[in-house]
mmCIF file of C-alpha atoms in Angstrom:
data_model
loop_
_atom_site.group_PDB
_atom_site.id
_atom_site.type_symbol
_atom_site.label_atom_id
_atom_site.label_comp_id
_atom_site.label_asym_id
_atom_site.label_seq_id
_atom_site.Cartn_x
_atom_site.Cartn_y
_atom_site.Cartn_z
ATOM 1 C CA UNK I 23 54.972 -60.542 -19.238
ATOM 2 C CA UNK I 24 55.638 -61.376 -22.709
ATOM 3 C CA UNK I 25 58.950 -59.958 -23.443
ATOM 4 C CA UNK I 26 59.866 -61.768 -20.002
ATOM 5 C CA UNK I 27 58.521 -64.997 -21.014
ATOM 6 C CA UNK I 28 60.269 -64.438 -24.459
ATOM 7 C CA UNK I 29 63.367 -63.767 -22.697
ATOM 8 C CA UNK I 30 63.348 -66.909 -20.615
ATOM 9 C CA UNK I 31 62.464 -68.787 -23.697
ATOM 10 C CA UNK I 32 65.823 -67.468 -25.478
ATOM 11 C CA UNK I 33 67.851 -67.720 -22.447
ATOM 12 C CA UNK I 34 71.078 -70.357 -23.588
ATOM 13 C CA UNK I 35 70.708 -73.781 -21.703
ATOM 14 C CA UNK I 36 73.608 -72.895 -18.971
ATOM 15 C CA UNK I 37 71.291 -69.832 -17.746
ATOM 16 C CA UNK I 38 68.221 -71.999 -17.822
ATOM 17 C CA UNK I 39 69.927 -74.692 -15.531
ATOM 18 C CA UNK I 40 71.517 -72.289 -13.294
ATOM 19 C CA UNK I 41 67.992 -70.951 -12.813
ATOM 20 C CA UNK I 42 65.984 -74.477 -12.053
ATOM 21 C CA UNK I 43 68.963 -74.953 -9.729
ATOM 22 C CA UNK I 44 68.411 -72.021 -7.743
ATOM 23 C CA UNK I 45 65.133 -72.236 -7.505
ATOM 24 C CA UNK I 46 65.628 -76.189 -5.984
ATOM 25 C CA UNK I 47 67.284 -74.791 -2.831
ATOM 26 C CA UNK I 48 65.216 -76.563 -1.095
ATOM 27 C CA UNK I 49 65.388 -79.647 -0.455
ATOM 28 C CA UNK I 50 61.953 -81.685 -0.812
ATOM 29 C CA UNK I 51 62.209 -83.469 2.093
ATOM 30 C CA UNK I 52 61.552 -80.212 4.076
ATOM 31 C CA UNK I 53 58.133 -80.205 2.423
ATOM 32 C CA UNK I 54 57.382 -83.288 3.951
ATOM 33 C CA UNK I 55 57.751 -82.331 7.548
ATOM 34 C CA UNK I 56 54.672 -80.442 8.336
ATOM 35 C CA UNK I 57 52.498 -83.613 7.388
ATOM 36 C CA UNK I 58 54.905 -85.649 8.505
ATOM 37 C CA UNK I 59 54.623 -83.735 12.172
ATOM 38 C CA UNK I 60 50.583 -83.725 11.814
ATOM 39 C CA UNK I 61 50.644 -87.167 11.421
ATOM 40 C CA UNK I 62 52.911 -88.088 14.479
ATOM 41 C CA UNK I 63 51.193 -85.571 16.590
ATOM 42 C CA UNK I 64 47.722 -86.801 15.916
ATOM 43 C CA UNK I 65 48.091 -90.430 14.940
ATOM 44 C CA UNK I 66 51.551 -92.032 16.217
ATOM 45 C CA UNK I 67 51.997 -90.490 19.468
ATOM 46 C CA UNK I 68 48.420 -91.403 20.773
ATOM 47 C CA UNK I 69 49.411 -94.670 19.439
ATOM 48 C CA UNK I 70 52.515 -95.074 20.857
ATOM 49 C CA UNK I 71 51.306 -94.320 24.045
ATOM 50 C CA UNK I 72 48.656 -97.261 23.537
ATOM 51 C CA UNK I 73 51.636 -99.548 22.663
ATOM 52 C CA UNK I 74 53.580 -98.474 25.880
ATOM 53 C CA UNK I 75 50.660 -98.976 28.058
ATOM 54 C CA UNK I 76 50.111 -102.625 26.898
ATOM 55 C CA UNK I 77 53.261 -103.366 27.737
ATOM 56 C CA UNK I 78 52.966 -103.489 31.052
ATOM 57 C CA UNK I 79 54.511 -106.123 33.031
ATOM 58 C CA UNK I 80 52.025 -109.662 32.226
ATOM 59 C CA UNK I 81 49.425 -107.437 30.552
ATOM 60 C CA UNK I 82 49.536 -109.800 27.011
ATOM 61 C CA UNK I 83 50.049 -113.025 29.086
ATOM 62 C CA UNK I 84 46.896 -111.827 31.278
ATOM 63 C CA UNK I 85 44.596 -111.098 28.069
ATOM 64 C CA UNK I 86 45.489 -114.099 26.016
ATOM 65 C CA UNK I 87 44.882 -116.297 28.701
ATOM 66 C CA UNK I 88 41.110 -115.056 29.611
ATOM 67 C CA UNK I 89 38.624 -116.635 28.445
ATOM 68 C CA UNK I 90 36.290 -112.908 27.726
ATOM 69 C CA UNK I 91 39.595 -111.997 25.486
ATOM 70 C CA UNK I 92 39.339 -115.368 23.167
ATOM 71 C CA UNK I 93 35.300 -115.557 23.352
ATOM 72 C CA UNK I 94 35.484 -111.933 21.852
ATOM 73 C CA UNK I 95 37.913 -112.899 19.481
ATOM 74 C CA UNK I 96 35.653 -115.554 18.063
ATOM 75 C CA UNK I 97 32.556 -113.434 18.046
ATOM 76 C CA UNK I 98 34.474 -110.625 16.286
ATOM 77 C CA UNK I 99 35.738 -112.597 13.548
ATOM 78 C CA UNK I 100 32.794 -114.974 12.695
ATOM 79 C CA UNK I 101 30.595 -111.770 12.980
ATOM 80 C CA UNK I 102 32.832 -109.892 10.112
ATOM 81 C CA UNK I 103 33.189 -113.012 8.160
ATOM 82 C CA UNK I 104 29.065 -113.598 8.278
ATOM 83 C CA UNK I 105 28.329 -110.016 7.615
ATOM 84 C CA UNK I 106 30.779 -109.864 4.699
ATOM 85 C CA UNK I 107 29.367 -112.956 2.972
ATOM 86 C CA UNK I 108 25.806 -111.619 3.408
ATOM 87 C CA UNK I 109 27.008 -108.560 1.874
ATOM 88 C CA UNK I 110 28.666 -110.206 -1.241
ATOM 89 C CA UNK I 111 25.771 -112.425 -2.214
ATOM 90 C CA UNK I 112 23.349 -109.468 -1.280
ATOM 91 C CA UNK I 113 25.706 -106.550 -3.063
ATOM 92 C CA UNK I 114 25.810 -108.873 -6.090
ATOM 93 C CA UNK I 115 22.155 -109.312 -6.335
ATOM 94 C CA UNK I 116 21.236 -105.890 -6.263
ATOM 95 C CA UNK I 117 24.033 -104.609 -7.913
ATOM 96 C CA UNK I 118 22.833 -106.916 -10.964
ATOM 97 C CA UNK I 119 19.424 -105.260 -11.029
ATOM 98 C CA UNK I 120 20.503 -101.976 -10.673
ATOM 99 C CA UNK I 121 22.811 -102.112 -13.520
ATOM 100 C CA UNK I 122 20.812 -104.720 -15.805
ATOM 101 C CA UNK I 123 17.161 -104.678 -15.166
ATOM 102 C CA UNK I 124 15.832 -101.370 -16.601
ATOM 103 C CA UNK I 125 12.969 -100.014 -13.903
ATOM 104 C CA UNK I 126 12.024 -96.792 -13.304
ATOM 105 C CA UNK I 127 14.907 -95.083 -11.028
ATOM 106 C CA UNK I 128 17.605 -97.158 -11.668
ATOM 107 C CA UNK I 129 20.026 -93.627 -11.914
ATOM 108 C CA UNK I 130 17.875 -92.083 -8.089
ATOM 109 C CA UNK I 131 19.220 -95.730 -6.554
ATOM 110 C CA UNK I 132 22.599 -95.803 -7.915
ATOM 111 C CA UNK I 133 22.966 -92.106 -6.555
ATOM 112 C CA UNK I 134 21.293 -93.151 -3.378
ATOM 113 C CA UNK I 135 23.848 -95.517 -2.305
ATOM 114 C CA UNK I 136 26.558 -93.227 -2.771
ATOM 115 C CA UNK I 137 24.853 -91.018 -0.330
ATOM 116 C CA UNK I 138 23.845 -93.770 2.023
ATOM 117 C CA UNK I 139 27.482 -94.428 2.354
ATOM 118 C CA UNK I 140 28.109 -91.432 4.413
ATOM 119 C CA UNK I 141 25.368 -92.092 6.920
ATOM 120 C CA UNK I 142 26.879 -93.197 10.044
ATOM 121 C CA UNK I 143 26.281 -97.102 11.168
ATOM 122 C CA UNK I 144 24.265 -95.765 14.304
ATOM 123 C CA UNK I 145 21.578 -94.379 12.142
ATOM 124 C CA UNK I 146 20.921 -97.314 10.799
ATOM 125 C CA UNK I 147 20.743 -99.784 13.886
ATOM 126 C CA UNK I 148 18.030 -97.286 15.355
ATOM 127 C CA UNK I 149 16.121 -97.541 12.077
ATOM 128 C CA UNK I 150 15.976 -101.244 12.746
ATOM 129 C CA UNK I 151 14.968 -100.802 16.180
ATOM 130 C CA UNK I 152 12.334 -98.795 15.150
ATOM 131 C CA UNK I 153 11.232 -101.851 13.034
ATOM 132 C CA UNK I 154 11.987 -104.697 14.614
ATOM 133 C CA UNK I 155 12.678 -103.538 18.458
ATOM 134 C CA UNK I 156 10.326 -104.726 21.010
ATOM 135 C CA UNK I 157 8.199 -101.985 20.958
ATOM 136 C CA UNK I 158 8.872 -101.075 17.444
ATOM 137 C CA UNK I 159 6.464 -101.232 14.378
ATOM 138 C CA UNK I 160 6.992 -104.934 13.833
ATOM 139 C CA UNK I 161 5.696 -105.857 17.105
ATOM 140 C CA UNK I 162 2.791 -102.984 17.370
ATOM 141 C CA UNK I 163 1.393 -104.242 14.081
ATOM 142 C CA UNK I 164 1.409 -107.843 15.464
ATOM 143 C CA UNK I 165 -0.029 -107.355 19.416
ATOM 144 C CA UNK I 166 -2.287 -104.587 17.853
ATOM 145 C CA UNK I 167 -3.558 -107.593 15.439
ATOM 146 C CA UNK I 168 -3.506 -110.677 17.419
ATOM 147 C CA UNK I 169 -4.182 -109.074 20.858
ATOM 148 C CA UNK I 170 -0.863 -110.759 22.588
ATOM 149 C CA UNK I 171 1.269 -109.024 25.248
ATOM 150 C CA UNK I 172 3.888 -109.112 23.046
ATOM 151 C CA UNK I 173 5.692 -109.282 19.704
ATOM 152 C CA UNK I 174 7.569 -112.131 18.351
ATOM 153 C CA UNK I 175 10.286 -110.234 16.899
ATOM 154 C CA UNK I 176 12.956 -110.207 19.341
ATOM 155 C CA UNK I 177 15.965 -111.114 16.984
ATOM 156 C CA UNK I 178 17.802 -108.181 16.816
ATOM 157 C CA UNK I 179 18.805 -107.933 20.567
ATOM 158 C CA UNK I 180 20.856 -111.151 19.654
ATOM 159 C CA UNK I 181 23.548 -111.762 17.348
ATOM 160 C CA UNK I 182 21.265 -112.447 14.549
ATOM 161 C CA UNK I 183 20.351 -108.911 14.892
ATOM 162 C CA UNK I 184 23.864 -107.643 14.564
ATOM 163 C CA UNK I 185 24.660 -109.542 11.603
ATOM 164 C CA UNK I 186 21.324 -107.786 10.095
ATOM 165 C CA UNK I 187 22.353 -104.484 11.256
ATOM 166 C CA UNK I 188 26.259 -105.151 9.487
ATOM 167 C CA UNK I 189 24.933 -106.793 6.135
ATOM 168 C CA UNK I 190 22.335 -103.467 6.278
ATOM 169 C CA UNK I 191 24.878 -101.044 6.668
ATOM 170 C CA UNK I 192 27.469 -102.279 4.466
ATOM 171 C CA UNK I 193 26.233 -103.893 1.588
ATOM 172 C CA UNK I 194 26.271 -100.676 -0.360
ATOM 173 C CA UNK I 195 30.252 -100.930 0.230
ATOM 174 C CA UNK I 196 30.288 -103.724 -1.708
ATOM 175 C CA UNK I 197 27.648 -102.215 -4.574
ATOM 176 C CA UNK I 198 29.738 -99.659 -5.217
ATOM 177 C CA UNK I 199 32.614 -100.843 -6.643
ATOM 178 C CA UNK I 200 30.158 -103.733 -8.247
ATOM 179 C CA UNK I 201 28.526 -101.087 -10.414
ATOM 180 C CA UNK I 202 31.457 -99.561 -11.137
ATOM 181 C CA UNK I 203 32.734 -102.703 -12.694
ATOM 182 C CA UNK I 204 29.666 -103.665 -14.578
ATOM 183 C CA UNK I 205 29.572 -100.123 -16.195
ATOM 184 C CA UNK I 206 32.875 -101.030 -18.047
ATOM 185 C CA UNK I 207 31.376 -104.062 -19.024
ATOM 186 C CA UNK I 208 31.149 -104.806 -22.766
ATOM 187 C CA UNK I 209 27.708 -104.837 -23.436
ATOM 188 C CA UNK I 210 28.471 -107.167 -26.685
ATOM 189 C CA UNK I 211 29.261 -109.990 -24.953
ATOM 190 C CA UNK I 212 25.878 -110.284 -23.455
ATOM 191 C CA UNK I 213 24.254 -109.847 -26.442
ATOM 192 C CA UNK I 214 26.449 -112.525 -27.924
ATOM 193 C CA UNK I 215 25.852 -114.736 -25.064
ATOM 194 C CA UNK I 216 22.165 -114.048 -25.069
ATOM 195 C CA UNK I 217 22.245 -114.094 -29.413
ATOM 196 C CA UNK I 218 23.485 -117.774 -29.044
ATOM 197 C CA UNK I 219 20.795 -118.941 -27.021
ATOM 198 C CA UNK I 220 22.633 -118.777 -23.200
ATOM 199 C CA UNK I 221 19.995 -118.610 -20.318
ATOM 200 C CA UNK I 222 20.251 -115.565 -18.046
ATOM 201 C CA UNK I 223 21.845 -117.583 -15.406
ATOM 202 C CA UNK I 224 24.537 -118.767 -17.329
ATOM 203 C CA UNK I 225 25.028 -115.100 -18.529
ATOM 204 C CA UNK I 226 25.953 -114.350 -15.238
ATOM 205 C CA UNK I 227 28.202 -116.955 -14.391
ATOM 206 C CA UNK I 228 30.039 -117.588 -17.074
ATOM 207 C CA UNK I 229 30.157 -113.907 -18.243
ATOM 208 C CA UNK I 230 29.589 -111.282 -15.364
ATOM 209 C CA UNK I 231 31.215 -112.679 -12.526
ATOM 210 C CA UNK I 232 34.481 -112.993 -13.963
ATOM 211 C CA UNK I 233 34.284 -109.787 -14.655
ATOM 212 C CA UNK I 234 33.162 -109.038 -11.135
ATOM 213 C CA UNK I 235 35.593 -110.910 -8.990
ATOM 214 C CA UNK I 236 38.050 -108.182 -8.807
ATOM 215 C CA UNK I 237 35.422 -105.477 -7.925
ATOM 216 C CA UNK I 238 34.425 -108.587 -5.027
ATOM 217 C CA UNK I 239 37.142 -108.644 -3.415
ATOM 218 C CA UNK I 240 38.115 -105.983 -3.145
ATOM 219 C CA UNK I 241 34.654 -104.868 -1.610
ATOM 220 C CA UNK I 242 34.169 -107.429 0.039
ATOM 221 C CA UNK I 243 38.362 -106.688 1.733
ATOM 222 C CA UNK I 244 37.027 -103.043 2.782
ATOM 223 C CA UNK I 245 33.722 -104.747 4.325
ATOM 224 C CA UNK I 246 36.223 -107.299 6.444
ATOM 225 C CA UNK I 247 38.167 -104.622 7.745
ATOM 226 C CA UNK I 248 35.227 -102.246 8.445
ATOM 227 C CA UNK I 249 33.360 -105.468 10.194
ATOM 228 C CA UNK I 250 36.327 -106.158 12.584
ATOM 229 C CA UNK I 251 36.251 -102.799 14.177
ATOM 230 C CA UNK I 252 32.816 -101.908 14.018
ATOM 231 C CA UNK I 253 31.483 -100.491 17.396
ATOM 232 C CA UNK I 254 28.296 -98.180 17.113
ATOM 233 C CA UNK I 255 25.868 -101.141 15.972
ATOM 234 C CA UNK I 256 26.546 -103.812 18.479
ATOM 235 C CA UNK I 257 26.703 -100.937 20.734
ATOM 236 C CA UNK I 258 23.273 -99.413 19.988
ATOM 237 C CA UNK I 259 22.046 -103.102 19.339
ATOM 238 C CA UNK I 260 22.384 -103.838 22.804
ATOM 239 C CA UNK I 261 22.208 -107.398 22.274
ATOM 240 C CA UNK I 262 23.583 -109.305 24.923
ATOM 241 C CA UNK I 263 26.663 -111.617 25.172
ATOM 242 C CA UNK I 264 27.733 -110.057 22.191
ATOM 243 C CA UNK I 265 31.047 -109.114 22.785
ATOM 244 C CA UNK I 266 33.807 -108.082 20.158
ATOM 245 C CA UNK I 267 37.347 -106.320 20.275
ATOM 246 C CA UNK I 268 36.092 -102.769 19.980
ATOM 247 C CA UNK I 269 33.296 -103.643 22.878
ATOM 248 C CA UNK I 270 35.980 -105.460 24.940
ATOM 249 C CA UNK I 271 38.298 -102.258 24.320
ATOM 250 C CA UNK I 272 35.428 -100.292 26.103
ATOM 251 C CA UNK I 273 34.924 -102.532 28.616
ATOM 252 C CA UNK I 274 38.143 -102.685 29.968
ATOM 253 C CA UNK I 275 39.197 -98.856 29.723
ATOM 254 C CA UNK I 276 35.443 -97.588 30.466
ATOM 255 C CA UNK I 277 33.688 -99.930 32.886
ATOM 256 C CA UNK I 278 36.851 -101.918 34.425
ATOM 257 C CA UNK I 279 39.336 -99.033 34.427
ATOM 258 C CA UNK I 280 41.909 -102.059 32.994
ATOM 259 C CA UNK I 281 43.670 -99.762 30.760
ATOM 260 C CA UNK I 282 46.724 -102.345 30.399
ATOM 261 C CA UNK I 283 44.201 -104.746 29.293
ATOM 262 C CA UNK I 284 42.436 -102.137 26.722
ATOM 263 C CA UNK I 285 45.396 -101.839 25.344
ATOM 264 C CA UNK I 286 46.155 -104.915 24.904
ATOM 265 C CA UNK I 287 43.363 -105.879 22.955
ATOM 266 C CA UNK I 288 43.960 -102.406 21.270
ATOM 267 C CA UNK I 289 46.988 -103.344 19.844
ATOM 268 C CA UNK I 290 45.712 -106.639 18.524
ATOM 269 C CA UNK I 291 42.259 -105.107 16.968
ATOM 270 C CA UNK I 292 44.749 -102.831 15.202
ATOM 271 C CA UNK I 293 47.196 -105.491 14.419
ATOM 272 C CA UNK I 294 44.613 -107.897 12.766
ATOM 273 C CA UNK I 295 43.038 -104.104 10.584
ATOM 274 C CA UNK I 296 46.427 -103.244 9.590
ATOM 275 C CA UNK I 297 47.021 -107.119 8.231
ATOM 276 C CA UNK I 298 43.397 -107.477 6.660
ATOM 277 C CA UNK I 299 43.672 -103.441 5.297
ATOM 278 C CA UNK I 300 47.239 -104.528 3.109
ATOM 279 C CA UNK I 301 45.481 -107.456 1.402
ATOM 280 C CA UNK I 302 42.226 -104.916 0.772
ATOM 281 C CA UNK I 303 44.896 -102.314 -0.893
ATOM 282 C CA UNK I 304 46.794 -105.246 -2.675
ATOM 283 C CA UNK I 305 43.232 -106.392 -4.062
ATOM 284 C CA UNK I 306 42.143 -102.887 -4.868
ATOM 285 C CA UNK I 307 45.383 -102.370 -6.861
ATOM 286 C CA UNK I 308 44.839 -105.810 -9.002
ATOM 287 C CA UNK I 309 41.220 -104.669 -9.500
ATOM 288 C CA UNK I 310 42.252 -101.292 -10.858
ATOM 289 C CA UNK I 311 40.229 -99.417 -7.552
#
């Protein structure tokens, strides 16, 4: 090995090329094509087939001009917006006390939500029906204490309860890249800040969220996106007349056997993801994520 290596190492420059050239037969395009394949088979076929079924013959005239196809529209997007300023103001918070109140735990809660990102959103609606459904503990503690029929917690059937399911689920999406930021922070300049006689609140604004507003948005981009085509919560939510894109998409295909029509509003959920998902890398990339 060593009098090969040696020999390679006193080989004259002409050799040496010849070598590297040899060995570059191949061109490295060809290494791209087994991905490349994976991803067509798996990803762009399925959706090209989507794309050729919406466009059947009146199919996007049909959807744009019903009245279930714009009411879903709204709900979708005022949902996503609402859940992703709860989760900024709420991420921002907590993020702030995790990473500059000192309590007991601080590092077991800053682990935590890395795990709780991997629980799936479903989990989470049922442990809020557990709380707050109509026969969940909310509503036992209050008929078992005040002897009525009923509860009065009956929010989360409506889309109240879906926006408390979303801001649940993904505030810790926003937290992450929050703490993240505010570990690079230069301590200093809080002491300054504090040294010269600046209130806590004014520490914050003046100092941390500058520092924070890349971190923001581009948690707060990733929220968006994940917002617009969430499905499992207002699914297992149940609440009624909530209807977005991804419940419409089931509709149609599943209940109404419209697959035209599914795809239609397929094609315009993914649209609208792909749009909002370029800003979200764009902001990621300014922010360093």
């Amino acid at each position: 090995m060593a009098s090969a290596s040696t020999a390679s190492a006193t080989a004259p420059p002409a050799v040496t090329a010849a070598r590297r050239s040899r060995s570059r037969t191949v061109p490295t395009w060809v290494w791209a094509l087994p991905p490349v394949a994976v991803l067509g088979l798996v990803f762009l076929y399925p959706l090209g087939l989507v794309v050729q079924e919406s466009l059947a013959p009146g199919a996007y005239a049909d959807v744009f001009a019903s009245a279930s196809f714009r009411d879903a529209l709204v709900t979708t997007v005022w949902l996503a917006v609402g859940a992703t300023v709860g989760c900024l103001v709420l991420g921002f918070v907590l993020a702030l006390i995790v990473a500059f109140v000192p309590f007991p735990g601080a590092k077991a809660v800053s682990r935590f939500i890395d795990v709780f990102l991997s629980f799936p959103s479903f989990l989470i609606t049922l442990a809020l029906l557990f709380v707050y459904g109509t026969v969940g503990m909310a509503n036992g503690l209050w008929t078992g204490a005040t002897g009525a029929a009923e509860g009065p917690f009956r929010f989360l059937t409506t889309p109240w309860g879906v926006l408390l399911a979303e801001i649940t689920y993904f505030t810790p999406f926003v937290m992450r890249p929050l703490l993240a930021a505010f570990s690079q922070l230069d301590t200093a300049q809080l002491e300054v800040a504090s040294s010269l006689g600046a209130r806590p609140a004014r520490i914050v604004r003046k100092v941390i969220l500058p520092e924070a507003l890349p971190a923001l948005a581009a948690g707060g981009s990733l929220v968006l996106v994940m917002c617009l085509n969430e499905f499992g919560i207002v699914l297992f939510t149940g609440a009624k007349g909530v209807t977005t894109l991804p419940m419409l998409v089931y509709s149609k295909a599943i209940l109404e056997s419209d697959y035209a029509a599914a795809c239609v509003v397929a094609v315009v959920n993914v649209a609208i993801s792909v749009g909002l998902y370029a800003v979200y890398r764009g902001v990621s990339r300014r922010a360093g994520a």
